[in-house]
């Protein structure tokens, strides 16, 4: 591509937010004023550069775009003249194209966003390695492998390509040109590794293989057990010492040297086959870097929370090593592994289409395994940029396994899978080698074998028992449940939040709220629920739903309805997101208004002592523990611990009195987080 088209393609992708990321909002305002009073003038055009004049200064643009433009003014970096010339040059170059309306901004070509995506996907591996360096590429590769694409990668942008990745989020904008021209919404001294990570994340999103970095030398998982444990012991001791030193110095006073120590320990932990510890240390390194840069995403509270969880993980790993154990839930996994199964019987519970904030859309099927007595799922997902995939139409098309006419044929039926593969999170692989045989529809007797929840308080206690410790990994399939309400209330649609709300009552009068946010994917389900709520509720009917906690109460997201009054020849399972209403459905006017009397909600407990104590601990950690004030902090910590123990929080009796004050602050904060986690989950506070 010649100089003019290459520059014009980039300039058309620059909107105001991109120019702000290139410089700042104040310089952009000055640039617009300069553009009105003294528009730039093209002086010279060469094969590889354009020379422009803006007032008394001359500027040079090349095919790399505005991020690499040079100005003769004394300002360092990107100045207002570069912005003014970029805005003016866009109009100059666009004059050869279609005429623009007065005051209108030229629009990029319809396929410009796809062209930007293809440009990043086709970058050679050698260029990524050169841009980030070997350490930067190694960090970026591991960062992307640990990334939850559905939760921590957001793809967007209208005129350009924006990627928001990680926690805390960092937004990168790409308008074309070399990778170094990718801009970040926050100033970062290590931008190159994030630019490489953005490209690798896009490739992983597209299902492309990522080239692993060259492994580091030294002890790793293949070393002898004695040498590996010696290495891990030194690692745990070094990490624990760094965490305590961070609190002693003060989280608000950390240095770049300490941030580099976190990075080094994270690489060491990865080599010692401690993936979960490596991920925690990388998060701490990123948080410290944000604090050093005074970035908008910096948060001392979040840093102290992550530091406390990392300290507890180190303690748990040390205790397990002393017992000669290596529990997988503490070590973690670098990547999810699927376990093959010869034969697996599944009961289809329905499906739903969805779209994530990260730009993914997909279709998820939910099953019950009668042999394992657990919920399993199978998901097909694609980026929205990938054409030809519609999750709503996918429900009626063949697959996802050989022998299955469509996902719709699995709902309400028994399936037999040969060669199925299941990972630890209860997700089924969609490998083509899996063979599916559709058996007869499920009978009423078989549906009654599923464990149903009819008491919302018992459901809350069961959920809290599943994850009582902060160190217990989350199991998404444990959120699914079969609900059997005694009665239902009137369905309503909250127009402010765009959410359907439907109360379910148990025999004790407690309420569990069904909520479903409106979208193109849930529109059919919302209409079906309004029809179901308009019918008299039949005792014994059940609802398949995902149950979670939000704003202090339990919420259920419905998937399917199991009808207790299904007519002969009609299926018992009503897939709310796809099935049509049965012919026996009654109009909405048949709602029983008596069910809308005030009832008791299942609310989650709260306490003001823990947040106050956690806030005080965070203040001390940010301030630091100077040796001259350590005794005073220790006395205050003991006094506050006595107050909490008197209130029933007896775990504060075991705060390791032999440890130093920084370590005790960390332990106390972790106990606060653990208690708050138990209370939020509705669990009983342990007595000891």
XYZ file of C-alpha atoms in Angstrom:
688
model
C 0.000 0.000 0.000
C 1.377 3.441 -0.968
C 1.890 6.270 1.493
C -1.371 8.200 1.036
C -3.787 5.223 1.313
C -1.857 3.816 4.276
C -1.972 7.114 6.156
C -5.601 7.786 5.256
C -6.680 4.338 6.472
C -5.074 5.029 9.846
C -6.369 8.587 10.167
C -9.927 7.476 9.382
C -9.645 5.030 12.285
C -8.694 7.804 14.718
C -11.655 9.171 16.666
C -11.459 11.651 19.532
C -10.912 8.923 22.129
C -7.982 7.583 20.113
C -6.419 11.046 19.934
C -6.906 11.407 23.703
C -5.096 8.092 24.204
C -2.314 9.354 21.926
C -1.884 12.590 23.915
C -4.532 13.937 26.318
C -7.854 15.744 26.196
C -6.367 19.188 26.815
C -3.966 18.932 23.869
C -6.820 17.744 21.660
C -8.868 20.854 22.504
C -5.887 23.074 21.635
C -5.383 21.142 18.402
C -8.972 21.819 17.316
C -8.454 25.546 17.992
C -5.203 25.534 15.992
C -6.998 23.722 13.175
C -9.563 26.538 12.956
C -7.122 29.452 13.235
C -4.113 28.050 11.388
C -4.846 24.876 9.380
C -1.821 22.782 8.378
C -0.363 23.028 4.895
C 1.258 20.230 2.875
C 4.804 21.261 1.916
C 6.384 18.143 0.474
C 5.349 14.615 -0.438
C 7.928 11.868 -0.772
C 7.678 8.149 -1.319
C 7.948 7.422 2.412
C 7.012 10.685 4.131
C 4.832 13.778 4.100
C 6.136 17.158 5.278
C 3.569 19.588 6.669
C 3.650 23.086 8.105
C 1.659 24.123 11.172
C 2.393 27.721 12.107
C 6.147 28.168 12.548
C 6.777 24.419 12.907
C 7.298 21.622 10.418
C 6.046 18.078 10.929
C 6.951 14.785 9.300
C 4.498 11.887 8.859
C 5.415 8.425 7.567
C 3.347 5.252 6.930
C 3.550 4.327 10.625
C 0.965 7.000 11.439
C 0.479 9.831 13.973
C 1.999 7.874 16.870
C 5.409 8.140 15.162
C 5.064 11.669 13.723
C 7.839 14.197 14.422
C 7.477 17.922 15.124
C 10.161 20.620 15.153
C 8.711 22.321 18.245
C 10.625 21.953 21.559
C 7.890 19.829 23.198
C 8.775 16.196 23.858
C 6.478 13.404 22.765
C 3.147 14.046 21.059
C 2.301 17.754 20.929
C -0.768 19.732 19.897
C 0.783 20.394 16.476
C 0.926 16.667 15.707
C -2.747 16.341 16.642
C -3.730 19.401 14.583
C -1.792 18.133 11.565
C -3.314 14.657 11.907
C -6.811 16.185 11.904
C -5.983 18.455 8.980
C -4.143 15.772 7.032
C -7.194 13.528 7.289
C -9.246 16.167 5.488
C -6.506 16.817 2.923
C -6.131 13.144 2.019
C -9.879 12.527 2.052
C -10.449 15.246 -0.561
C -9.487 12.756 -3.224
C -12.264 10.439 -2.024
C -16.041 10.984 -1.845
C -17.036 14.520 -0.782
C -17.982 15.021 2.865
C -20.885 16.966 4.299
C -19.867 20.192 6.064
C -18.614 19.415 9.573
C -18.991 15.644 9.143
C -16.142 13.308 9.994
C -15.013 10.929 7.251
C -16.115 7.387 7.997
C -13.765 4.406 7.695
C -14.376 1.789 5.079
C -16.996 -0.811 6.097
C -14.366 -3.524 6.360
C -11.765 -1.384 8.146
C -12.354 -3.017 11.543
C -11.977 -6.480 10.054
C -8.846 -5.321 8.239
C -7.366 -4.132 11.547
C -8.159 -7.488 13.130
C -6.551 -9.371 10.236
C -3.492 -7.131 10.456
C -2.901 -8.123 14.076
C -3.646 -11.803 13.510
C -1.091 -12.042 10.701
C 1.804 -10.482 12.610
C 4.714 -12.955 12.478
C 5.911 -14.565 15.684
C 9.413 -13.144 15.214
C 8.015 -9.607 15.212
C 6.110 -10.221 18.457
C 9.236 -11.657 20.050
C 11.309 -8.687 18.894
C 8.725 -6.148 20.035
C 8.275 -7.498 23.562
C 11.625 -9.187 24.083
C 11.916 -12.708 25.437
C 10.885 -11.782 29.021
C 7.994 -9.653 27.755
C 6.753 -12.367 25.397
C 6.976 -14.970 28.161
C 4.937 -12.715 30.452
C 2.372 -11.977 27.715
C 1.968 -15.659 26.798
C 1.360 -16.707 30.395
C -0.933 -13.713 30.969
C -3.099 -14.730 28.008
C -3.124 -18.416 28.969
C -4.468 -17.444 32.417
C -7.006 -15.022 30.931
C -10.708 -15.826 31.140
C -11.668 -14.799 27.609
C -15.366 -14.465 28.410
C -14.820 -12.272 31.478
C -11.473 -10.515 31.030
C -11.300 -9.794 27.288
C -13.657 -7.239 25.749
C -13.586 -6.426 22.050
C -15.179 -3.253 20.738
C -14.704 -0.008 18.879
C -16.516 1.625 15.973
C -13.863 3.447 13.960
C -10.991 1.381 15.361
C -10.306 -1.843 17.243
C -10.366 -1.654 21.051
C -9.334 -4.448 23.386
C -9.913 -4.337 27.129
C -8.113 -7.105 28.960
C -7.100 -8.150 32.438
C -8.073 -7.226 35.980
C -7.852 -4.292 36.573
C -8.792 -3.623 32.948
C -6.445 -1.948 30.482
C -7.911 -0.678 27.198
C -5.753 -0.766 24.067
C -6.691 0.895 20.767
C -5.368 -0.131 17.382
C -5.782 2.085 14.334
C -3.347 0.315 12.032
C 0.360 0.441 11.350
C 3.050 -1.282 13.424
C 2.278 -2.863 16.779
C 4.053 -0.015 18.576
C 1.258 2.293 17.415
C -1.288 0.487 19.593
C -2.321 3.002 22.259
C -3.298 2.455 25.898
C -5.792 4.459 27.944
C -3.287 4.490 30.828
C 0.376 5.393 30.771
C 2.429 2.273 31.353
C 6.163 1.745 31.427
C 5.689 -1.826 30.214
C 3.314 -1.151 27.320
C 5.136 -3.479 24.913
C 4.233 -6.632 26.842
C 0.558 -5.609 26.925
C 0.629 -4.942 23.178
C 1.996 -8.448 22.605
C -0.586 -9.849 25.037
C -3.382 -8.158 23.063
C -2.285 -9.892 19.851
C -1.959 -13.266 21.582
C -5.394 -12.830 23.192
C -6.934 -12.140 19.785
C -5.305 -15.255 18.377
C -6.543 -17.365 21.260
C -10.025 -15.890 20.775
C -9.936 -16.983 17.135
C -8.866 -20.496 18.123
C -5.345 -20.115 16.713
C -2.408 -21.881 18.306
C -0.070 -19.781 20.443
C 3.649 -20.453 20.234
C 4.922 -21.127 23.749
C 8.037 -19.250 24.905
C 11.354 -20.999 25.308
C 11.306 -22.660 28.764
C 13.598 -21.268 31.408
C 16.455 -23.338 32.720
C 16.656 -24.591 36.279
C 14.382 -26.741 38.373
C 10.904 -27.377 37.094
C 8.205 -30.010 37.240
C 10.525 -32.550 35.582
C 13.231 -32.243 38.253
C 13.660 -34.788 41.007
C 11.076 -34.553 43.821
C 13.737 -33.570 46.371
C 15.148 -30.772 44.230
C 11.674 -29.584 43.263
C 10.517 -29.370 46.890
C 13.716 -27.542 47.871
C 13.078 -25.032 45.082
C 9.450 -24.636 46.093
C 10.414 -24.145 49.736
C 12.792 -21.301 48.848
C 10.116 -19.824 46.597
C 7.465 -19.888 49.321
C 9.849 -18.353 51.830
C 10.905 -15.617 49.411
C 7.334 -14.796 48.440
C 6.170 -14.680 52.057
C 9.081 -12.393 52.936
C 8.238 -10.044 50.045
C 4.583 -9.812 51.089
C 5.520 -8.971 54.674
C 8.101 -6.414 53.516
C 5.468 -4.763 51.308
C 3.207 -4.179 54.311
C 6.135 -3.097 56.495
C 7.237 -0.500 53.929
C 3.644 0.514 53.185
C 1.604 -0.299 50.101
C 1.576 3.398 49.225
C 5.401 3.554 49.303
C 6.450 0.550 47.209
C 9.319 0.949 44.753
C 10.005 -0.220 41.230
C 12.543 -2.689 42.645
C 9.831 -4.414 44.685
C 7.601 -4.591 41.613
C 10.412 -6.351 39.756
C 10.749 -8.799 42.651
C 7.072 -9.709 42.229
C 7.646 -10.298 38.508
C 10.687 -12.481 39.210
C 8.825 -14.555 41.798
C 5.909 -15.024 39.387
C 8.252 -16.446 36.742
C 9.886 -18.633 39.380
C 6.501 -19.936 40.552
C 5.547 -20.844 36.991
C 8.785 -22.778 36.571
C 8.230 -24.534 39.915
C 4.822 -25.781 38.692
C 2.818 -23.468 40.960
C 0.408 -22.012 38.339
C -2.054 -20.607 40.870
C 0.652 -18.889 42.912
C 2.234 -17.554 39.711
C -1.085 -16.020 38.667
C -1.524 -14.352 42.065
C 2.012 -12.927 42.017
C 1.528 -11.583 38.486
C -1.642 -9.833 39.607
C 0.250 -8.284 42.503
C 3.021 -7.137 40.154
C 0.460 -5.495 37.872
C -1.291 -3.816 40.809
C 1.999 -2.441 42.143
C 2.884 -1.152 38.670
C -0.423 0.723 38.488
C 0.236 2.304 41.887
C 3.718 3.373 40.824
C 2.307 4.988 37.682
C -0.507 6.685 39.631
C -2.869 5.128 37.103
C -6.628 5.505 37.341
C -7.042 1.767 37.850
C -4.750 1.674 40.891
C -6.502 0.566 44.074
C -4.750 0.024 47.397
C -7.701 -1.913 48.799
C -7.669 -4.357 45.890
C -3.901 -4.756 46.247
C -4.196 -5.577 49.960
C -7.025 -8.052 49.285
C -4.966 -9.886 46.661
C -1.878 -9.771 48.881
C -3.798 -11.337 51.779
C -5.178 -14.122 49.587
C -1.699 -14.795 48.207
C -0.303 -14.986 51.749
C -3.007 -17.479 52.743
C -2.262 -19.537 49.641
C 1.422 -19.638 50.608
C 0.508 -20.805 54.104
C -1.762 -23.514 52.687
C 0.932 -24.682 50.252
C 3.469 -24.844 53.077
C 1.123 -26.882 55.282
C 0.373 -29.258 52.413
C 4.096 -29.693 51.670
C 4.768 -30.553 55.323
C 2.168 -33.322 55.044
C 3.689 -34.504 51.768
C 0.581 -33.531 49.781
C 0.127 -31.659 46.496
C -3.595 -30.823 46.271
C -4.548 -29.730 42.766
C -6.943 -27.094 44.106
C -3.954 -25.273 45.665
C -1.410 -25.872 42.903
C -3.815 -24.864 40.130
C -3.647 -25.726 36.452
C -1.904 -23.851 33.684
C -4.617 -24.999 31.271
C -7.908 -26.834 31.643
C -7.567 -30.557 30.959
C -10.287 -32.815 29.569
C -10.605 -36.376 30.822
C -11.824 -38.942 28.263
C -14.790 -41.149 29.130
C -15.786 -44.326 27.308
C -19.567 -43.935 27.709
C -21.648 -41.253 29.379
C -25.417 -41.002 29.800
C -26.847 -37.485 29.861
C -30.309 -36.018 30.360
C -30.931 -32.870 28.337
C -32.203 -29.941 30.433
C -32.376 -27.250 27.756
C -30.192 -24.570 26.218
C -29.785 -20.814 26.063
C -28.078 -18.374 23.725
C -25.975 -15.581 25.150
C -23.603 -12.743 24.411
C -20.764 -11.747 26.733
C -19.421 -8.255 27.322
C -16.131 -9.393 25.793
C -17.723 -9.733 22.352
C -18.430 -13.470 22.392
C -21.743 -15.070 21.479
C -22.617 -18.697 21.976
C -25.060 -21.475 22.746
C -24.826 -23.442 26.005
C -26.496 -26.809 26.589
C -27.087 -28.021 30.154
C -27.283 -31.714 31.066
C -27.757 -33.885 34.123
C -25.493 -36.889 34.593
C -27.465 -39.555 36.518
C -24.320 -41.615 37.112
C -22.233 -38.748 38.541
C -25.219 -36.841 40.013
C -23.878 -33.518 38.696
C -24.797 -30.873 36.142
C -22.673 -30.717 32.987
C -22.610 -28.235 30.133
C -21.501 -27.991 26.543
C -20.843 -24.606 24.942
C -20.173 -23.473 21.405
C -18.930 -19.882 21.310
C -17.517 -17.615 18.616
C -16.373 -13.981 18.533
C -19.009 -11.644 17.128
C -16.529 -10.620 14.462
C -16.615 -14.157 13.089
C -19.396 -14.252 10.555
C -21.704 -17.152 9.842
C -22.469 -18.118 13.453
C -25.876 -17.359 14.963
C -26.469 -19.022 18.366
C -30.253 -18.834 17.955
C -30.138 -20.676 14.630
C -27.483 -23.038 15.967
C -30.118 -24.633 18.223
C -31.836 -26.162 15.161
C -28.714 -27.150 13.205
C -26.817 -30.472 13.398
C -24.295 -31.075 16.171
C -22.424 -30.393 18.328
C -21.566 -34.123 18.261
C -21.795 -36.668 15.496
C -25.161 -38.417 15.530
C -27.092 -35.539 17.129
C -29.572 -33.926 14.734
C -29.461 -30.627 16.630
C -29.079 -29.264 20.170
C -32.874 -28.983 20.236
C -33.193 -32.774 19.930
C -31.217 -33.170 23.168
C -33.682 -31.164 25.302
C -35.884 -33.466 27.382
C -34.247 -36.641 26.082
C -31.673 -39.180 27.180
C -28.360 -39.145 25.341
C -25.552 -41.647 25.236
C -22.120 -40.210 24.419
C -19.225 -42.383 23.301
C -15.739 -40.909 23.644
C -16.951 -37.915 25.666
C -14.407 -35.642 27.330
C -15.138 -33.682 30.531
C -12.925 -31.166 32.336
C -12.806 -30.364 36.041
C -15.369 -27.554 35.694
C -18.016 -29.906 34.297
C -17.696 -28.784 30.679
C -18.078 -31.261 27.835
C -15.794 -31.078 24.828
C -17.318 -30.564 21.371
C -14.697 -32.732 19.681
C -15.829 -34.270 16.383
C -14.718 -37.702 17.580
C -17.557 -37.817 20.143
C -20.497 -39.976 19.029
C -23.998 -39.213 20.348
C -27.010 -41.525 20.334
C -30.398 -39.947 21.097
C -32.577 -42.245 23.200
C -36.223 -41.983 24.246
C -37.718 -38.867 25.896
C -37.442 -38.685 29.658
C -40.431 -39.943 31.624
C -42.073 -38.399 34.675
C -40.520 -41.090 36.877
C -37.046 -40.200 35.613
C -37.598 -36.487 36.178
C -38.540 -37.250 39.780
C -35.085 -38.761 40.306
C -33.467 -35.334 39.962
C -32.744 -33.681 43.343
C -35.091 -30.700 43.629
C -34.779 -27.742 46.019
C -38.081 -26.810 47.681
C -36.700 -24.893 50.700
C -34.880 -21.676 49.805
C -33.119 -21.414 53.185
C -31.744 -24.943 52.767
C -30.659 -24.027 49.237
C -28.759 -21.038 50.616
C -27.000 -23.184 53.222
C -26.101 -25.814 50.626
C -24.563 -23.156 48.376
C -22.490 -21.733 51.224
C -21.203 -25.215 52.111
C -19.890 -25.699 48.569
C -17.370 -22.883 48.882
C -16.679 -21.974 52.485
C -13.019 -21.063 51.938
C -11.675 -18.252 49.776
C -9.038 -20.694 48.530
C -11.634 -23.119 47.171
C -11.791 -22.802 43.360
C -15.131 -21.790 41.889
C -17.233 -24.491 40.216
C -19.686 -22.786 37.827
C -21.839 -25.890 37.348
C -22.562 -25.967 41.090
C -24.715 -22.877 40.540
C -27.328 -24.892 38.643
C -30.320 -26.215 40.558
C -33.764 -27.707 40.084
C -36.261 -25.458 41.880
C -39.679 -26.673 43.038
C -41.667 -23.674 44.323
C -44.904 -24.076 46.239
C -46.412 -21.008 44.566
C -45.467 -18.152 42.262
C -46.279 -14.462 42.221
C -47.063 -11.989 39.491
C -44.408 -11.517 36.868
C -43.303 -7.933 36.255
C -40.936 -6.232 33.846
C -38.659 -3.576 35.315
C -38.448 -1.067 32.469
C -35.686 0.899 34.207
C -33.314 -2.046 34.498
C -34.807 -3.891 31.493
C -35.177 -7.036 33.612
C -38.064 -9.464 34.020
C -38.800 -10.197 37.705
C -40.800 -13.215 38.899
C -41.105 -14.237 42.598
C -41.065 -17.920 43.572
C -42.349 -18.874 47.045
C -41.528 -21.946 49.105
C -43.696 -23.575 51.786
C -42.193 -21.340 54.518
C -43.148 -18.172 52.644
C -39.579 -17.259 51.642
C -39.082 -15.743 48.197
C -36.550 -16.586 45.526
C -36.492 -14.077 42.688
C -36.297 -15.097 39.053
C -34.614 -12.375 36.993
C -33.844 -12.299 33.279
C -32.290 -9.314 31.535
C -33.831 -8.387 28.195
C -31.796 -8.929 25.032
C -32.301 -10.335 21.570
C -31.294 -13.723 23.002
C -33.726 -13.658 25.972
C -36.721 -12.027 24.275
C -38.394 -15.365 23.547
C -37.777 -16.674 27.082
C -39.253 -13.521 28.630
C -42.412 -13.933 26.575
C -42.655 -17.597 27.541
C -42.219 -16.837 31.254
C -44.979 -14.225 31.063
C -47.229 -16.934 29.629
C -46.200 -19.481 32.265
C -46.748 -16.973 35.074
C -50.236 -16.355 33.734
C -51.203 -19.984 34.249
C -52.239 -21.468 37.611
C -49.117 -22.966 39.150
C -49.341 -26.760 39.250
C -47.873 -28.391 42.333
C -44.851 -30.491 41.429
C -43.759 -28.316 38.497
C -40.058 -27.518 38.562
C -37.744 -24.890 37.129
C -34.182 -25.525 35.922
C -32.200 -22.388 36.741
C -28.780 -20.997 37.556
C -28.820 -19.602 41.100
C -26.446 -16.841 42.181
C -26.221 -14.061 44.756
C -26.667 -10.380 43.966
C -27.310 -7.322 46.142
C -27.886 -9.414 49.255
C -30.385 -11.936 47.903
C -30.582 -15.112 45.856
C -31.414 -14.737 42.165
C -32.424 -17.496 39.735
C -31.828 -17.277 35.984
C -34.329 -19.672 34.335
C -33.502 -22.178 31.632
C -36.375 -24.682 31.369
C -39.671 -25.663 32.961
C -40.587 -29.250 33.842
C -44.367 -29.427 33.663
C -46.235 -31.621 36.107
C -49.433 -31.354 34.031
C -48.106 -32.102 30.550
C -50.807 -33.589 28.340
C -50.256 -37.043 26.823
C -47.990 -36.787 23.812
C -46.533 -33.452 24.908
C -42.954 -33.213 26.220
C -42.507 -32.742 29.941
C -39.599 -30.330 29.446
C -40.425 -26.845 28.202
C -37.218 -25.202 26.907
C -38.199 -21.609 27.659
C -35.576 -20.027 25.419
C -36.655 -21.877 22.268
C -39.872 -23.929 22.593
C -43.253 -22.588 21.555
C -46.048 -22.303 24.105
C -48.198 -25.443 24.466
C -51.737 -25.263 23.166
C -53.143 -25.467 26.715
C -51.541 -22.192 27.832
C -53.966 -19.822 29.556
C -54.037 -16.041 29.100
C -52.166 -13.697 31.394
C -55.397 -12.592 33.107
C -55.511 -15.885 35.034
C -52.772 -14.800 37.470
C -53.654 -15.455 41.110
C -53.269 -12.057 42.776
C -53.390 -13.697 46.219
C -49.847 -14.898 45.687
C -48.564 -11.315 45.754
C -49.031 -10.780 49.481
C -45.942 -9.618 51.423
C -43.571 -12.510 51.990
C -40.219 -13.093 53.612
C -37.230 -12.806 51.273
C -34.091 -14.880 51.571
C -31.738 -12.062 52.582
C -28.075 -12.485 53.342
C -26.697 -11.399 56.735
C -24.342 -8.458 57.260
C -22.223 -6.966 60.063
C -20.593 -3.547 60.479
C -17.666 -4.676 62.668
C -15.819 -6.528 59.921
C -15.853 -3.721 57.303
C -14.647 -1.233 59.919
C -11.827 -3.537 60.999
C -10.883 -4.310 57.378
C -10.757 -0.580 56.611
C -8.451 0.042 59.572
C -6.178 -2.819 58.482
C -5.971 -1.412 54.960
C -5.009 2.016 56.324
C -2.190 0.481 58.366
C -0.981 -1.566 55.385
C -0.911 1.485 53.105
C 0.834 3.581 55.762
C 3.415 0.937 56.626
C 4.675 -0.425 59.945
C 7.699 1.559 61.036
C 9.659 -0.093 63.898
C 9.042 2.986 66.046
C 5.251 2.617 65.817
C 5.058 -1.180 65.560
C 4.256 -1.624 69.258
C 1.367 0.848 69.061
C -0.058 -0.858 65.980
C 0.295 -4.221 67.730
C -1.625 -3.007 70.780
C -4.397 -1.548 68.614
C -4.572 -4.809 66.659
C -4.915 -6.838 69.852
C -7.610 -4.527 71.212
C -9.657 -4.698 68.026
C -9.204 -8.469 67.963
C -10.641 -8.697 71.486
C -13.686 -6.693 70.390
C -14.295 -9.034 67.456
C -13.809 -12.147 69.580
C -16.362 -10.792 72.047
C -18.780 -10.428 69.123
C -18.349 -14.114 68.261
C -15.544 -13.989 65.677
C -13.379 -16.481 67.521
C -10.980 -17.133 64.626
C -9.128 -13.942 65.573
C -7.760 -15.831 68.578
C -5.398 -17.663 66.208
C -3.502 -14.797 64.572
C -0.012 -16.281 65.036
C 1.229 -14.177 68.011
C 4.802 -15.275 67.261
C 4.679 -13.605 63.823
C 5.667 -10.000 63.201
C 3.186 -7.145 63.069
C 3.071 -6.995 59.207
C 2.304 -10.724 59.031
C -0.422 -10.402 61.662
C -2.008 -7.509 59.759
C -2.120 -9.680 56.640
C -3.558 -12.669 58.512
C -6.188 -10.502 60.212
C -7.237 -9.033 56.874
C -7.560 -12.476 55.323
C -9.764 -13.547 58.250
C -11.960 -10.503 57.593
C -12.238 -11.461 53.926
C -13.058 -15.051 54.880
C -15.774 -14.021 57.340
C -17.288 -11.600 54.824
C -17.231 -14.344 52.209
C -19.094 -16.705 54.541
C -21.667 -14.064 55.390
C -22.212 -13.143 51.741
C -22.703 -16.831 50.947
C -25.236 -17.161 53.743
C -23.129 -19.610 55.729
C -23.062 -19.944 59.486
C -20.157 -18.265 61.249
C -17.977 -21.011 62.703
C -17.655 -21.079 66.423
C -13.979 -21.943 66.389
